[in-house]
Structures are given as C-alpha cells and as structure tokens.
PDB file of C-alpha atoms in Angstrom:
ATOM      1  CA  UNK A   1       1.412 -13.148  27.210  1.00  0.00           C
ATOM      2  CA  UNK A   2       0.137 -10.541  24.981  1.00  0.00           C
ATOM      3  CA  UNK A   3       1.323  -9.798  21.416  1.00  0.00           C
ATOM      4  CA  UNK A   4       3.153  -6.819  22.797  1.00  0.00           C
ATOM      5  CA  UNK A   5       4.914  -8.779  25.448  1.00  0.00           C
ATOM      6  CA  UNK A   6       6.142 -11.129  22.494  1.00  0.00           C
ATOM      7  CA  UNK A   7       7.407  -7.947  20.651  1.00  0.00           C
ATOM      8  CA  UNK A   8       9.283  -6.759  23.578  1.00  0.00           C
ATOM      9  CA  UNK A   9      10.731 -10.111  24.016  1.00  0.00           C
ATOM     10  CA  UNK A  10      11.901  -9.974  20.378  1.00  0.00           C
ATOM     11  CA  UNK A  11      13.330  -6.680  20.850  1.00  0.00           C
ATOM     12  CA  UNK A  12      15.592  -7.806  23.830  1.00  0.00           C
ATOM     13  CA  UNK A  13      16.876 -10.575  21.564  1.00  0.00           C
ATOM     14  CA  UNK A  14      17.628  -8.037  18.639  1.00  0.00           C
ATOM     15  CA  UNK A  15      19.292  -5.564  20.839  1.00  0.00           C
ATOM     16  CA  UNK A  16      21.633  -8.238  22.275  1.00  0.00           C
ATOM     17  CA  UNK A  17      22.535  -9.414  18.738  1.00  0.00           C
ATOM     18  CA  UNK A  18      22.529  -6.403  16.548  1.00  0.00           C
ATOM     19  CA  UNK A  19      22.504  -3.380  18.951  1.00  0.00           C
ATOM     20  CA  UNK A  20      21.568   0.057  17.702  1.00  0.00           C
ATOM     21  CA  UNK A  21      23.152   2.348  15.158  1.00  0.00           C
ATOM     22  CA  UNK A  22      25.496   5.480  15.169  1.00  0.00           C
ATOM     23  CA  UNK A  23      23.892   6.844  12.021  1.00  0.00           C
ATOM     24  CA  UNK A  24      22.812  10.412  11.824  1.00  0.00           C
ATOM     25  CA  UNK A  25      19.086  11.355  11.498  1.00  0.00           C
ATOM     26  CA  UNK A  26      19.349  12.739   7.784  1.00  0.00           C
ATOM     27  CA  UNK A  27      18.081  10.065   5.406  1.00  0.00           C
ATOM     28  CA  UNK A  28      20.782   8.889   3.083  1.00  0.00           C
ATOM     29  CA  UNK A  29      18.813   8.701  -0.063  1.00  0.00           C
ATOM     30  CA  UNK A  30      17.265  12.215   0.794  1.00  0.00           C
ATOM     31  CA  UNK A  31      13.710  10.547   0.243  1.00  0.00           C
ATOM     32  CA  UNK A  32      10.528  10.121   2.022  1.00  0.00           C
ATOM     33  CA  UNK A  33       8.186   7.030   1.329  1.00  0.00           C
ATOM     34  CA  UNK A  34       4.310   7.355   2.185  1.00  0.00           C
ATOM     35  CA  UNK A  35       2.498   4.152   2.227  1.00  0.00           C
ATOM     36  CA  UNK A  36      -0.230   2.303   3.900  1.00  0.00           C
ATOM     37  CA  UNK A  37      -0.366   0.854   7.413  1.00  0.00           C
ATOM     38  CA  UNK A  38      -1.377  -2.617   5.773  1.00  0.00           C
ATOM     39  CA  UNK A  39       0.559  -5.596   7.469  1.00  0.00           C
ATOM     40  CA  UNK A  40       1.279  -7.036   4.089  1.00  0.00           C
ATOM     41  CA  UNK A  41       3.476  -4.369   2.721  1.00  0.00           C
ATOM     42  CA  UNK A  42       6.870  -4.180   3.917  1.00  0.00           C
ATOM     43  CA  UNK A  43       8.451  -1.221   2.500  1.00  0.00           C
ATOM     44  CA  UNK A  44      11.994  -2.306   3.364  1.00  0.00           C
ATOM     45  CA  UNK A  45      11.537  -5.555   1.508  1.00  0.00           C
ATOM     46  CA  UNK A  46       9.579  -4.137  -1.667  1.00  0.00           C
ATOM     47  CA  UNK A  47      12.027  -1.260  -2.049  1.00  0.00           C
ATOM     48  CA  UNK A  48      15.229  -2.805  -1.040  1.00  0.00           C
ATOM     49  CA  UNK A  49      15.738  -0.402   1.733  1.00  0.00           C
ATOM     50  CA  UNK A  50      18.484  -0.420   4.266  1.00  0.00           C
ATOM     51  CA  UNK A  51      18.530   1.229   7.662  1.00  0.00           C
ATOM     52  CA  UNK A  52      19.143   4.943   7.535  1.00  0.00           C
ATOM     53  CA  UNK A  53      17.767   5.301   3.815  1.00  0.00           C
ATOM     54  CA  UNK A  54      14.593   6.993   3.772  1.00  0.00           C
ATOM     55  CA  UNK A  55      11.984   8.446   5.990  1.00  0.00           C
ATOM     56  CA  UNK A  56       8.924   6.188   6.301  1.00  0.00           C
ATOM     57  CA  UNK A  57       5.404   7.551   6.625  1.00  0.00           C
ATOM     58  CA  UNK A  58       2.565   5.431   7.097  1.00  0.00           C
ATOM     59  CA  UNK A  59      -1.321   5.569   7.651  1.00  0.00           C
ATOM     60  CA  UNK A  60      -4.579   3.777   6.727  1.00  0.00           C
ATOM     61  CA  UNK A  61      -4.518   4.038   2.878  1.00  0.00           C
ATOM     62  CA  UNK A  62      -0.988   5.896   2.382  1.00  0.00           C
ATOM     63  CA  UNK A  63      -3.120   9.066   1.776  1.00  0.00           C
ATOM     64  CA  UNK A  64      -2.142  12.534   2.190  1.00  0.00           C
ATOM     65  CA  UNK A  65      -3.609  14.147   5.164  1.00  0.00           C
ATOM     66  CA  UNK A  66      -2.576  17.103   7.429  1.00  0.00           C
ATOM     67  CA  UNK A  67      -0.297  14.843   9.381  1.00  0.00           C
ATOM     68  CA  UNK A  68       1.422  13.936   6.299  1.00  0.00           C
ATOM     69  CA  UNK A  69       2.088  17.418   5.346  1.00  0.00           C
ATOM     70  CA  UNK A  70       3.350  18.227   8.680  1.00  0.00           C
ATOM     71  CA  UNK A  71       5.664  15.274   8.785  1.00  0.00           C
ATOM     72  CA  UNK A  72       6.858  16.034   5.299  1.00  0.00           C
ATOM     73  CA  UNK A  73       7.499  19.609   6.195  1.00  0.00           C
ATOM     74  CA  UNK A  74       9.813  18.285   9.001  1.00  0.00           C
ATOM     75  CA  UNK A  75      11.187  16.004   6.577  1.00  0.00           C
ATOM     76  CA  UNK A  76      12.114  18.395   3.822  1.00  0.00           C
ATOM     77  CA  UNK A  77      13.016  21.457   5.908  1.00  0.00           C
ATOM     78  CA  UNK A  78      14.788  20.040   8.530  1.00  0.00           C
ATOM     79  CA  UNK A  79      16.250  16.558   7.665  1.00  0.00           C
ATOM     80  CA  UNK A  80      17.063  17.196   4.117  1.00  0.00           C
ATOM     81  CA  UNK A  81      14.823  15.053   1.834  1.00  0.00           C
ATOM     82  CA  UNK A  82      14.069  16.149  -1.631  1.00  0.00           C
ATOM     83  CA  UNK A  83      11.975  13.257  -3.160  1.00  0.00           C
ATOM     84  CA  UNK A  84       8.634  11.811  -2.090  1.00  0.00           C
ATOM     85  CA  UNK A  85       7.480   8.279  -3.061  1.00  0.00           C
ATOM     86  CA  UNK A  86       3.813   7.733  -2.663  1.00  0.00           C
ATOM     87  CA  UNK A  87       2.795   4.051  -2.565  1.00  0.00           C
ATOM     88  CA  UNK A  88      -0.996   2.798  -2.429  1.00  0.00           C
ATOM     89  CA  UNK A  89      -1.801  -0.875  -2.955  1.00  0.00           C
ATOM     90  CA  UNK A  90      -4.510  -3.210  -4.402  1.00  0.00           C
ATOM     91  CA  UNK A  91      -6.942  -4.907  -1.901  1.00  0.00           C
ATOM     92  CA  UNK A  92      -6.500  -2.090   0.453  1.00  0.00           C
ATOM     93  CA  UNK A  93      -8.950  -1.983   3.258  1.00  0.00           C
ATOM     94  CA  UNK A  94      -9.726   1.569   2.639  1.00  0.00           C
ATOM     95  CA  UNK A  95     -11.335   0.568  -0.940  1.00  0.00           C
ATOM     96  CA  UNK A  96     -14.098  -1.262   0.761  1.00  0.00           C
ATOM     97  CA  UNK A  97     -14.938   1.273   3.788  1.00  0.00           C
ATOM     98  CA  UNK A  98     -18.585   2.190   3.736  1.00  0.00           C
ATOM     99  CA  UNK A  99     -17.684   5.663   5.389  1.00  0.00           C
ATOM    100  CA  UNK A 100     -21.236   6.580   6.355  1.00  0.00           C
ATOM    101  CA  UNK A 101     -21.791   3.162   7.950  1.00  0.00           C
ATOM    102  CA  UNK A 102     -18.851   3.162   9.834  1.00  0.00           C
ATOM    103  CA  UNK A 103     -19.295   6.540  11.406  1.00  0.00           C
ATOM    104  CA  UNK A 104     -23.035   5.350  12.191  1.00  0.00           C
ATOM    105  CA  UNK A 105     -21.463   2.539  13.897  1.00  0.00           C
ATOM    106  CA  UNK A 106     -19.221   4.672  15.896  1.00  0.00           C
ATOM    107  CA  UNK A 107     -21.905   7.009  16.892  1.00  0.00           C
ATOM    108  CA  UNK A 108     -24.083   4.238  18.206  1.00  0.00           C
ATOM    109  CA  UNK A 109     -21.263   2.636  20.044  1.00  0.00           C
ATOM    110  CA  UNK A 110     -19.510   5.702  21.476  1.00  0.00           C
ATOM    111  CA  UNK A 111     -22.055   8.305  21.611  1.00  0.00           C
ATOM    112  CA  UNK A 112     -20.139  10.627  19.292  1.00  0.00           C
ATOM    113  CA  UNK A 113     -19.031  10.787  15.760  1.00  0.00           C
ATOM    114  CA  UNK A 114     -15.347  11.592  14.410  1.00  0.00           C
ATOM    115  CA  UNK A 115     -15.144  14.958  12.820  1.00  0.00           C
ATOM    116  CA  UNK A 116     -12.554  14.056  10.572  1.00  0.00           C
ATOM    117  CA  UNK A 117     -13.027  11.995   7.273  1.00  0.00           C
ATOM    118  CA  UNK A 118     -12.141   8.274   7.326  1.00  0.00           C
ATOM    119  CA  UNK A 119     -10.365   9.152   3.979  1.00  0.00           C
ATOM    120  CA  UNK A 120     -12.098   5.995   2.275  1.00  0.00           C
ATOM    121  CA  UNK A 121     -11.806   5.853  -1.508  1.00  0.00           C
ATOM    122  CA  UNK A 122     -13.309   3.853  -4.415  1.00  0.00           C
ATOM    123  CA  UNK A 123     -10.539   4.162  -7.055  1.00  0.00           C
ATOM    124  CA  UNK A 124      -7.063   3.461  -6.435  1.00  0.00           C
ATOM    125  CA  UNK A 125      -5.264   5.336  -9.358  1.00  0.00           C
ATOM    126  CA  UNK A 126      -7.660   8.255  -8.497  1.00  0.00           C
ATOM    127  CA  UNK A 127      -6.655   8.326  -5.098  1.00  0.00           C
ATOM    128  CA  UNK A 128      -2.878   8.094  -5.620  1.00  0.00           C
ATOM    129  CA  UNK A 129      -3.367  11.007  -8.134  1.00  0.00           C
ATOM    130  CA  UNK A 130      -5.298  13.066  -5.292  1.00  0.00           C
ATOM    131  CA  UNK A 131      -2.443  12.504  -2.788  1.00  0.00           C
ATOM    132  CA  UNK A 132       0.397  13.161  -5.499  1.00  0.00           C
ATOM    133  CA  UNK A 133      -1.450  16.484  -6.258  1.00  0.00           C
ATOM    134  CA  UNK A 134      -1.947  17.437  -2.685  1.00  0.00           C
ATOM    135  CA  UNK A 135       1.880  17.314  -2.092  1.00  0.00           C
ATOM    136  CA  UNK A 136       2.953  18.950  -5.451  1.00  0.00           C
ATOM    137  CA  UNK A 137       0.409  22.163  -4.685  1.00  0.00           C
ATOM    138  CA  UNK A 138       1.479  22.141  -0.789  1.00  0.00           C
ATOM    139  CA  UNK A 139       3.293  25.542  -0.308  1.00  0.00           C
ATOM    140  CA  UNK A 140       4.792  23.969   2.840  1.00  0.00           C
ATOM    141  CA  UNK A 141       7.075  21.742   0.878  1.00  0.00           C
ATOM    142  CA  UNK A 142      10.232  23.299  -0.887  1.00  0.00           C
ATOM    143  CA  UNK A 143      10.870  20.297  -2.966  1.00  0.00           C
ATOM    144  CA  UNK A 144       7.618  19.044  -4.918  1.00  0.00           C
ATOM    145  CA  UNK A 145       9.219  18.032  -8.382  1.00  0.00           C
ATOM    146  CA  UNK A 146      10.408  14.843  -7.088  1.00  0.00           C
ATOM    147  CA  UNK A 147       6.838  13.640  -5.934  1.00  0.00           C
ATOM    148  CA  UNK A 148       5.896  10.322  -7.642  1.00  0.00           C
ATOM    149  CA  UNK A 149       2.943   7.981  -7.162  1.00  0.00           C
ATOM    150  CA  UNK A 150       2.640   4.273  -7.370  1.00  0.00           C
ATOM    151  CA  UNK A 151       0.300   1.183  -6.956  1.00  0.00           C
ATOM    152  CA  UNK A 152       1.821  -1.837  -5.229  1.00  0.00           C
ATOM    153  CA  UNK A 153       0.343  -4.992  -6.329  1.00  0.00           C
ATOM    154  CA  UNK A 154      -0.184  -7.061  -3.301  1.00  0.00           C
ATOM    155  CA  UNK A 155      -0.113 -10.402  -5.404  1.00  0.00           C
ATOM    156  CA  UNK A 156       2.736  -9.762  -7.625  1.00  0.00           C
ATOM    157  CA  UNK A 157       5.020  -7.565  -5.512  1.00  0.00           C
ATOM    158  CA  UNK A 158       5.270  -5.101  -8.157  1.00  0.00           C
ATOM    159  CA  UNK A 159       4.943  -1.330  -8.260  1.00  0.00           C
ATOM    160  CA  UNK A 160       3.167   0.288 -11.114  1.00  0.00           C
ATOM    161  CA  UNK A 161       3.882   4.183 -11.629  1.00  0.00           C
ATOM    162  CA  UNK A 162       0.775   6.069 -11.811  1.00  0.00           C
ATOM    163  CA  UNK A 163       2.043   9.682 -12.188  1.00  0.00           C
TER     164      UNK A 163
ATOM    165  CA  UNK B   1      19.083   8.601 -12.030  1.00  0.00           C
ATOM    166  CA  UNK B   2      17.089   9.587  -8.996  1.00  0.00           C
ATOM    167  CA  UNK B   3      16.867   7.888  -5.764  1.00  0.00           C
ATOM    168  CA  UNK B   4      13.101   7.049  -6.696  1.00  0.00           C
ATOM    169  CA  UNK B   5      14.252   5.317  -9.981  1.00  0.00           C
ATOM    170  CA  UNK B   6      16.775   3.201  -7.873  1.00  0.00           C
ATOM    171  CA  UNK B   7      13.978   2.045  -5.422  1.00  0.00           C
ATOM    172  CA  UNK B   8      11.579   1.018  -8.726  1.00  0.00           C
ATOM    173  CA  UNK B   9      14.641  -0.835  -9.826  1.00  0.00           C
ATOM    174  CA  UNK B  10      15.082  -2.554  -6.577  1.00  0.00           C
ATOM    175  CA  UNK B  11      11.273  -3.402  -6.527  1.00  0.00           C
ATOM    176  CA  UNK B  12      11.489  -5.158 -10.203  1.00  0.00           C
ATOM    177  CA  UNK B  13      14.270  -7.339  -8.707  1.00  0.00           C
ATOM    178  CA  UNK B  14      12.063  -8.071  -5.476  1.00  0.00           C
ATOM    179  CA  UNK B  15       9.007  -8.990  -7.422  1.00  0.00           C
ATOM    180  CA  UNK B  16      10.760 -11.231  -9.726  1.00  0.00           C
ATOM    181  CA  UNK B  17      12.605 -12.914  -6.642  1.00  0.00           C
ATOM    182  CA  UNK B  18       9.964 -13.076  -3.959  1.00  0.00           C
ATOM    183  CA  UNK B  19       6.649 -12.054  -5.570  1.00  0.00           C
ATOM    184  CA  UNK B  20       3.749 -10.785  -3.539  1.00  0.00           C
ATOM    185  CA  UNK B  21       1.682 -12.641  -0.867  1.00  0.00           C
ATOM    186  CA  UNK B  22      -1.882 -14.229  -0.522  1.00  0.00           C
ATOM    187  CA  UNK B  23      -2.295 -13.448   3.002  1.00  0.00           C
ATOM    188  CA  UNK B  24      -5.437 -11.377   3.981  1.00  0.00           C
ATOM    189  CA  UNK B  25      -5.684  -7.910   5.363  1.00  0.00           C
ATOM    190  CA  UNK B  26      -6.196  -8.621   9.168  1.00  0.00           C
ATOM    191  CA  UNK B  27      -2.935  -8.539  10.960  1.00  0.00           C
ATOM    192  CA  UNK B  28      -2.096 -11.858  12.374  1.00  0.00           C
ATOM    193  CA  UNK B  29      -0.967 -10.440  15.959  1.00  0.00           C
ATOM    194  CA  UNK B  30      -4.018  -8.085  16.217  1.00  0.00           C
ATOM    195  CA  UNK B  31      -1.786  -5.423  16.914  1.00  0.00           C
ATOM    196  CA  UNK B  32      -0.816  -1.698  15.401  1.00  0.00           C
ATOM    197  CA  UNK B  33       2.536  -0.275  15.958  1.00  0.00           C
ATOM    198  CA  UNK B  34       2.704   3.605  15.839  1.00  0.00           C
ATOM    199  CA  UNK B  35       6.323   5.026  15.602  1.00  0.00           C
ATOM    200  CA  UNK B  36       8.495   7.881  14.146  1.00  0.00           C
ATOM    201  CA  UNK B  37       9.423   8.117  10.474  1.00  0.00           C
ATOM    202  CA  UNK B  38      12.987   8.139  11.444  1.00  0.00           C
ATOM    203  CA  UNK B  39      15.227   6.354   8.723  1.00  0.00           C
ATOM    204  CA  UNK B  40      17.250   4.914  11.525  1.00  0.00           C
ATOM    205  CA  UNK B  41      14.265   2.841  13.139  1.00  0.00           C
ATOM    206  CA  UNK B  42      13.166  -0.223  11.319  1.00  0.00           C
ATOM    207  CA  UNK B  43      10.501  -1.624  13.293  1.00  0.00           C
ATOM    208  CA  UNK B  44      10.432  -5.200  11.513  1.00  0.00           C
ATOM    209  CA  UNK B  45      14.092  -5.612  12.851  1.00  0.00           C
ATOM    210  CA  UNK B  46      13.733  -4.162  16.154  1.00  0.00           C
ATOM    211  CA  UNK B  47      10.417  -6.068  16.928  1.00  0.00           C
ATOM    212  CA  UNK B  48      11.224  -9.148  15.171  1.00  0.00           C
ATOM    213  CA  UNK B  49       8.073  -8.741  12.762  1.00  0.00           C
ATOM    214  CA  UNK B  50       7.290 -10.708   9.736  1.00  0.00           C
ATOM    215  CA  UNK B  51       4.989 -10.079   6.762  1.00  0.00           C
ATOM    216  CA  UNK B  52       1.402  -9.750   7.809  1.00  0.00           C
ATOM    217  CA  UNK B  53       1.944  -9.473  11.546  1.00  0.00           C
ATOM    218  CA  UNK B  54       0.943  -5.781  12.386  1.00  0.00           C
ATOM    219  CA  UNK B  55      -0.277  -2.580  11.147  1.00  0.00           C
ATOM    220  CA  UNK B  56       2.557  -0.178  11.094  1.00  0.00           C
ATOM    221  CA  UNK B  57       1.824   3.742  11.450  1.00  0.00           C
ATOM    222  CA  UNK B  58       4.414   6.220  11.193  1.00  0.00           C
ATOM    223  CA  UNK B  59       4.824   9.947  11.325  1.00  0.00           C
ATOM    224  CA  UNK B  60       7.124  12.628  12.474  1.00  0.00           C
ATOM    225  CA  UNK B  61       7.684  11.794  16.116  1.00  0.00           C
ATOM    226  CA  UNK B  62       5.357   8.741  16.315  1.00  0.00           C
ATOM    227  CA  UNK B  63       2.990  11.154  18.079  1.00  0.00           C
ATOM    228  CA  UNK B  64      -0.892  10.634  18.105  1.00  0.00           C
ATOM    229  CA  UNK B  65      -2.701  13.253  15.789  1.00  0.00           C
ATOM    230  CA  UNK B  66      -6.035  13.130  14.141  1.00  0.00           C
ATOM    231  CA  UNK B  67      -4.723  10.789  11.338  1.00  0.00           C
ATOM    232  CA  UNK B  68      -3.314   8.397  13.931  1.00  0.00           C
ATOM    233  CA  UNK B  69      -6.856   8.247  15.554  1.00  0.00           C
ATOM    234  CA  UNK B  70      -8.260   7.909  11.969  1.00  0.00           C
ATOM    235  CA  UNK B  71      -6.030   4.855  11.142  1.00  0.00           C
ATOM    236  CA  UNK B  72      -6.389   3.123  14.369  1.00  0.00           C
ATOM    237  CA  UNK B  73     -10.356   3.449  14.271  1.00  0.00           C
ATOM    238  CA  UNK B  74      -9.985   1.720  10.850  1.00  0.00           C
ATOM    239  CA  UNK B  75      -7.505  -0.665  12.244  1.00  0.00           C
ATOM    240  CA  UNK B  76      -9.570  -1.722  15.135  1.00  0.00           C
ATOM    241  CA  UNK B  77     -13.068  -1.650  13.877  1.00  0.00           C
ATOM    242  CA  UNK B  78     -12.597  -2.767  10.579  1.00  0.00           C
ATOM    243  CA  UNK B  79      -9.368  -5.136  10.586  1.00  0.00           C
ATOM    244  CA  UNK B  80      -9.562  -6.615  13.945  1.00  0.00           C
ATOM    245  CA  UNK B  81      -6.715  -5.211  16.033  1.00  0.00           C
ATOM    246  CA  UNK B  82      -6.915  -4.965  19.871  1.00  0.00           C
ATOM    247  CA  UNK B  83      -3.306  -4.040  20.843  1.00  0.00           C
ATOM    248  CA  UNK B  84      -1.468  -0.657  20.185  1.00  0.00           C
ATOM    249  CA  UNK B  85       2.405  -0.302  20.726  1.00  0.00           C
ATOM    250  CA  UNK B  86       3.557   3.346  20.664  1.00  0.00           C
ATOM    251  CA  UNK B  87       7.343   3.665  20.171  1.00  0.00           C
ATOM    252  CA  UNK B  88       8.986   7.043  20.189  1.00  0.00           C
ATOM    253  CA  UNK B  89      12.932   7.302  20.251  1.00  0.00           C
ATOM    254  CA  UNK B  90      15.851   8.909  21.773  1.00  0.00           C
ATOM    255  CA  UNK B  91      17.813  11.506  19.325  1.00  0.00           C
ATOM    256  CA  UNK B  92      14.439  12.176  17.560  1.00  0.00           C
ATOM    257  CA  UNK B  93      14.470  15.216  15.320  1.00  0.00           C
ATOM    258  CA  UNK B  94      11.282  16.379  17.005  1.00  0.00           C
ATOM    259  CA  UNK B  95      13.190  16.894  20.264  1.00  0.00           C
ATOM    260  CA  UNK B  96      15.199  19.868  18.620  1.00  0.00           C
ATOM    261  CA  UNK B  97      12.599  21.624  16.582  1.00  0.00           C
ATOM    262  CA  UNK B  98      12.035  25.234  17.344  1.00  0.00           C
ATOM    263  CA  UNK B  99       8.427  25.349  16.393  1.00  0.00           C
ATOM    264  CA  UNK B 100       7.888  28.945  16.164  1.00  0.00           C
ATOM    265  CA  UNK B 101      11.208  29.458  14.225  1.00  0.00           C
ATOM    266  CA  UNK B 102      10.228  26.784  11.656  1.00  0.00           C
ATOM    267  CA  UNK B 103       6.714  28.351  11.222  1.00  0.00           C
ATOM    268  CA  UNK B 104       8.413  31.866  10.639  1.00  0.00           C
ATOM    269  CA  UNK B 105      10.618  30.219   8.233  1.00  0.00           C
ATOM    270  CA  UNK B 106       7.756  28.841   6.376  1.00  0.00           C
ATOM    271  CA  UNK B 107       5.704  31.983   6.378  1.00  0.00           C
ATOM    272  CA  UNK B 108       8.775  33.784   4.958  1.00  0.00           C
ATOM    273  CA  UNK B 109       9.452  31.307   2.273  1.00  0.00           C
ATOM    274  CA  UNK B 110       5.903  30.360   1.198  1.00  0.00           C
ATOM    275  CA  UNK B 111       3.837  33.295   2.296  1.00  0.00           C
ATOM    276  CA  UNK B 112       1.545  31.263   4.391  1.00  0.00           C
ATOM    277  CA  UNK B 113       1.930  29.578   7.663  1.00  0.00           C
ATOM    278  CA  UNK B 114       0.714  26.114   8.508  1.00  0.00           C
ATOM    279  CA  UNK B 115      -2.475  26.090  10.581  1.00  0.00           C
ATOM    280  CA  UNK B 116      -1.522  22.839  12.074  1.00  0.00           C
ATOM    281  CA  UNK B 117       0.959  22.282  15.164  1.00  0.00           C
ATOM    282  CA  UNK B 118       4.441  20.838  14.240  1.00  0.00           C
ATOM    283  CA  UNK B 119       4.038  18.608  17.189  1.00  0.00           C
ATOM    284  CA  UNK B 120       7.706  19.302  18.324  1.00  0.00           C
ATOM    285  CA  UNK B 121       8.305  18.016  22.026  1.00  0.00           C
ATOM    286  CA  UNK B 122      10.861  18.639  24.637  1.00  0.00           C
ATOM    287  CA  UNK B 123      10.447  15.394  26.768  1.00  0.00           C
ATOM    288  CA  UNK B 124      10.445  12.132  25.378  1.00  0.00           C
ATOM    289  CA  UNK B 125       8.937  10.193  28.112  1.00  0.00           C
ATOM    290  CA  UNK B 126       6.167  13.021  28.556  1.00  0.00           C
ATOM    291  CA  UNK B 127       5.490  12.739  24.775  1.00  0.00           C
ATOM    292  CA  UNK B 128       4.972   9.004  25.015  1.00  0.00           C
ATOM    293  CA  UNK B 129       2.650   9.530  27.883  1.00  0.00           C
ATOM    294  CA  UNK B 130       0.630  12.277  26.333  1.00  0.00           C
ATOM    295  CA  UNK B 131       0.131   9.962  23.035  1.00  0.00           C
ATOM    296  CA  UNK B 132      -0.733   6.827  25.105  1.00  0.00           C
ATOM    297  CA  UNK B 133      -3.233   8.815  27.072  1.00  0.00           C
ATOM    298  CA  UNK B 134      -4.767  10.423  23.740  1.00  0.00           C
ATOM    299  CA  UNK B 135      -5.427   6.724  22.724  1.00  0.00           C
ATOM    300  CA  UNK B 136      -6.816   5.722  25.974  1.00  0.00           C
ATOM    301  CA  UNK B 137      -9.343   8.457  26.257  1.00  0.00           C
ATOM    302  CA  UNK B 138     -10.319   8.246  22.523  1.00  0.00           C
ATOM    303  CA  UNK B 139     -14.116   7.129  22.219  1.00  0.00           C
ATOM    304  CA  UNK B 140     -13.328   6.201  18.615  1.00  0.00           C
ATOM    305  CA  UNK B 141     -11.110   3.096  19.532  1.00  0.00           C
ATOM    306  CA  UNK B 142     -13.053   0.188  21.116  1.00  0.00           C
ATOM    307  CA  UNK B 143      -9.980  -1.370  22.587  1.00  0.00           C
ATOM    308  CA  UNK B 144      -8.134   0.928  24.724  1.00  0.00           C
ATOM    309  CA  UNK B 145      -6.758  -1.449  27.423  1.00  0.00           C
ATOM    310  CA  UNK B 146      -3.981  -2.842  25.310  1.00  0.00           C
ATOM    311  CA  UNK B 147      -2.247   0.541  24.633  1.00  0.00           C
ATOM    312  CA  UNK B 148       1.294   0.650  25.696  1.00  0.00           C
ATOM    313  CA  UNK B 149       4.208   3.108  25.401  1.00  0.00           C
ATOM    314  CA  UNK B 150       7.944   2.787  24.908  1.00  0.00           C
ATOM    315  CA  UNK B 151      11.034   4.696  24.302  1.00  0.00           C
ATOM    316  CA  UNK B 152      13.310   3.046  21.724  1.00  0.00           C
ATOM    317  CA  UNK B 153      17.126   3.774  22.255  1.00  0.00           C
ATOM    318  CA  UNK B 154      18.663   4.464  18.876  1.00  0.00           C
ATOM    319  CA  UNK B 155      22.130   3.741  20.103  1.00  0.00           C
ATOM    320  CA  UNK B 156      21.450   0.441  22.042  1.00  0.00           C
ATOM    321  CA  UNK B 157      18.576  -0.839  20.082  1.00  0.00           C
ATOM    322  CA  UNK B 158      16.541  -1.464  23.324  1.00  0.00           C
ATOM    323  CA  UNK B 159      13.047  -0.547  23.854  1.00  0.00           C
ATOM    324  CA  UNK B 160      12.178   0.701  27.495  1.00  0.00           C
ATOM    325  CA  UNK B 161       8.725   0.840  28.552  1.00  0.00           C
ATOM    326  CA  UNK B 162       7.367   3.996  29.959  1.00  0.00           C
ATOM    327  CA  UNK B 163       3.595   3.151  30.514  1.00  0.00           C
TER     328      UNK B 163
END
C-alpha cells in the first residue's frame, strides 16, 4: 500500500459520506489566495474558509511566478475574483535553500540543470513585498488594488500583514 | 470591510483557539498533491488529509508547468517526498477557455499580451496524461515511479484514476 492508495481509499469514504457539490465555479468571496505548498499550512483552517469561497494557488514559497500570473489572469478575467491574499510563512523551506548547491546537485545527478530559478529567498518580509509588487505591476491583472501580503507564523497560527 | 479583512478576522479567532504547530517541514506521507485552484475542490476533505501530511501545489487547471517542476524539485530533493498525485477535475474553468480570445482581450485591455501559454485544454483525460507524462520524464525529479493521475468528479466527490 502506497500513500496514494491510502488517499484514494479516503476519497471513496468521503464521496460516500459527503458526495460532491453543485456550486458554480466563481469563488463566492471573489478572492484568490496564494500561499506555500508547506504541509503545515492549511489555508482552510487558518482563514476559516468554506467550500466555494476562494481560489487557492500554492507553490514552493508562495511566490509570484509566471504560473501564478497565468492562474490569476484566469481567476480575475474569467472567474470574477478581485482580491488577492499573498501568504508566505515562517520556517519556510525556501528560506534555507542554497540555490547554487541544489543546482549543482541536480547537474551531477541528472546531467542537466534547470534553466528556471529555484526562487529561494533569504528575507521573508522582502519576499512578500517582492511578490505583492509583481502582482500590483502586472498588466495582465485588471484588479490590482486589492492585493495584500502577509506572513503566517507556523508556531502561533497568526497572520501579520506586511503590505 | 473587504473579503480579506474578513479572512484576517477569521485568522485571529483561529490562532486564539487552535494556535500553530510544532511539526517539522517534511510531509508525513512523503507525498505531493498537484491540483486545480478551483474553489469547489478542497483537497483536505476529498483526500482525508491532516495537517503535516502532504505538500499541496495548486494552479489554474492543476497542470504541470515550470513552476510545478520547480516546486516538486524542492519537494523531492529537499523535503523527502517520493509520490505525486495529480488531480484535475470535471467542470474545470480551463476546459472552456478560448485561449486566443482571452489573449486578444488582454492585448486590447492592457496593450500587451502574455508571452506564456494560458494552458487551456479541451479533453480532461488527455490533460491528466500530459501532466503525468511531463513529470515522469522530468530529469529534475529523482522519484518518478510514484506519479499517478486522477480526475475528480465535482458532482459526486469521487476520484477516478487515469494513469
């Protein structure tokens, strides 16, 4: 039994007990949340979210990449969201990544090196600022006034607004 | 009051009641889940996940992009995950996107056009297959045997394995 097998078993039980939903695709709160993939950060719990409330985007770090701009373009232009909440967090794995070392490891192991940035960062507040700035300056997003950036404290469960 | 204000209010209540966590960053199930940003899809509920279990990556469609490869590179090489669960879903917004029309709308509105693909797709199973194939062929990921792809049915709550 793999972990994936366990998760599909859980799903069968979930579907039998709760079924699906007949909600439409447009998020009820007209908001998109961008945060980190970190296993310890459950955006539903920390923001009190319900099913259908918001779009949730997650990647390593919760940083703004081309993929995030793509997703938010769709979110705002086709699915009606107007606010963006950026949440990065304390003790993030991306804070301790030695980007050049990791790339060297990959080159030695795989024979090729990624041509993309690992997007490691050394200062949390600066990283949140950078991500929020990238969104506020993106011509692809029609709604840029409602972009706000936060740091989530893994130990206390509290958000702190950066900008 | 904006929706973001409401969410920060919810967070203060959450932190007071539940606090944070002292778990470490490595996901307990050594698994990463890639799925869509869709507001109707709560991966914790549909997979029976608890805090600390898995990395969760989300974007428009749940498709494999450079950002997903970046995030999974970090997930597998630095944080110990070995399985990947790709979940796309019925009634996905990306199924009905007229990519050229959207790009034209953006050009007319913003004066510039994204140089990235919107990653719209017309067939769900093919899209899952393409995403899984991209992961299984990526030299940056050391663990490619445990990549599996599913379609989630929004109406029934059930996962169906594609490959």
